[in-house]
Amino acid sequence: MSSYAITGAARGIGYEYVNQLSANSANTVFALVRNKATATKLVELGRSNVYVIQADITDNKTLKAAAAEISKVTGGSLDHLINNAAYAGEEARDRIKYDLDEFPAHMEEDLTRDLSHSFNVNAIAVVHTINIFLPLLRNGNAKKVITISTGLADTDFIVKSETYATSSYSISKAAVNMVVAFYAAKFKSQGFVFLALSPGLVNTALKPPTQEEIAEFSLMLKKFRTLYPDFEGPITPETSVRMQLEVINKITVADTGAFLSHKGSKEWL
């Protein structure tokens, strides 16, 4: 039997982690969500091995309460922590403006606010989450901490694909990759495995895209295909999580600190 705590579990990739892991009744799955009242999909699973816990990764008080609740169920241990919750900033793409002659004064405040919020959620909050759950993980068997990252945090990929419209998100995810590396260096001798894992390009949209979004996405795909000519487009959460779990199950302490894709390599798409 293995235990898993998954942040950002109400929808998308987080929900699919809960769905696939809890399909094995031997697993105990803790789904951390910001609002239990709206986490209806998790309730609809109707599985007794799923515990839905309200916790916001930017609120240490709720994280500590969640850790205490998990401890009561498991007897003070946790095998896997999956840091999935994140701020993608879809409404704030390309806050960095590269033509200074067209840089409105208000954009300076927007950029600072966006970078700060992205960094707070995607990097600082992950540090707090790991620290709060470390005592439980020490008592676990797997001692695996998986942090969902992105290929858009790979500098080589950004330069070669000429992708620059995800600035705040990419910068904050590059920062969390370094967080993973530091924890790996610190805790390798204790048998911990820390991994930054990209899920690939996943379709998690909750509503049909606008014409503007379709145009932007088409341009992005064109750039991606300069590096991956056979790339067919986004994969489903089901496919992504299945592939991610294959990577997670294979990694050992020898791999700690790695930054890998859902394919277990540096192939991001």
Tab-separated table of C-alpha atoms in Angstrom, residues 87 92 95 106-120 168:
chain	number	residue	atom	x	y	z
A	87	TYR	CA	-0.423	29.579	-11.060
A	92	ALA	CA	-1.142	37.567	-18.011
A	95	ARG	CA	3.980	40.677	-19.315
A	106	HIS	CA	1.209	50.846	-15.895
A	107	MET	CA	2.902	47.758	-17.341
A	108	GLU	CA	5.752	48.115	-14.852
A	109	GLU	CA	3.298	47.520	-12.000
A	110	ASP	CA	1.565	44.706	-13.882
A	111	LEU	CA	4.866	42.963	-14.544
A	112	THR	CA	6.018	43.259	-10.931
A	113	ARG	CA	2.683	41.987	-9.622
A	114	ASP	CA	2.623	39.079	-12.056
A	115	LEU	CA	6.188	37.962	-11.435
A	116	SER	CA	5.713	38.250	-7.686
A	117	HIS	CA	2.495	36.237	-7.669
A	118	SER	CA	3.905	33.559	-9.976
A	119	PHE	CA	7.052	33.248	-7.865
A	120	ASN	CA	5.061	33.140	-4.632
A	168	SER	CA	6.187	34.874	-15.575
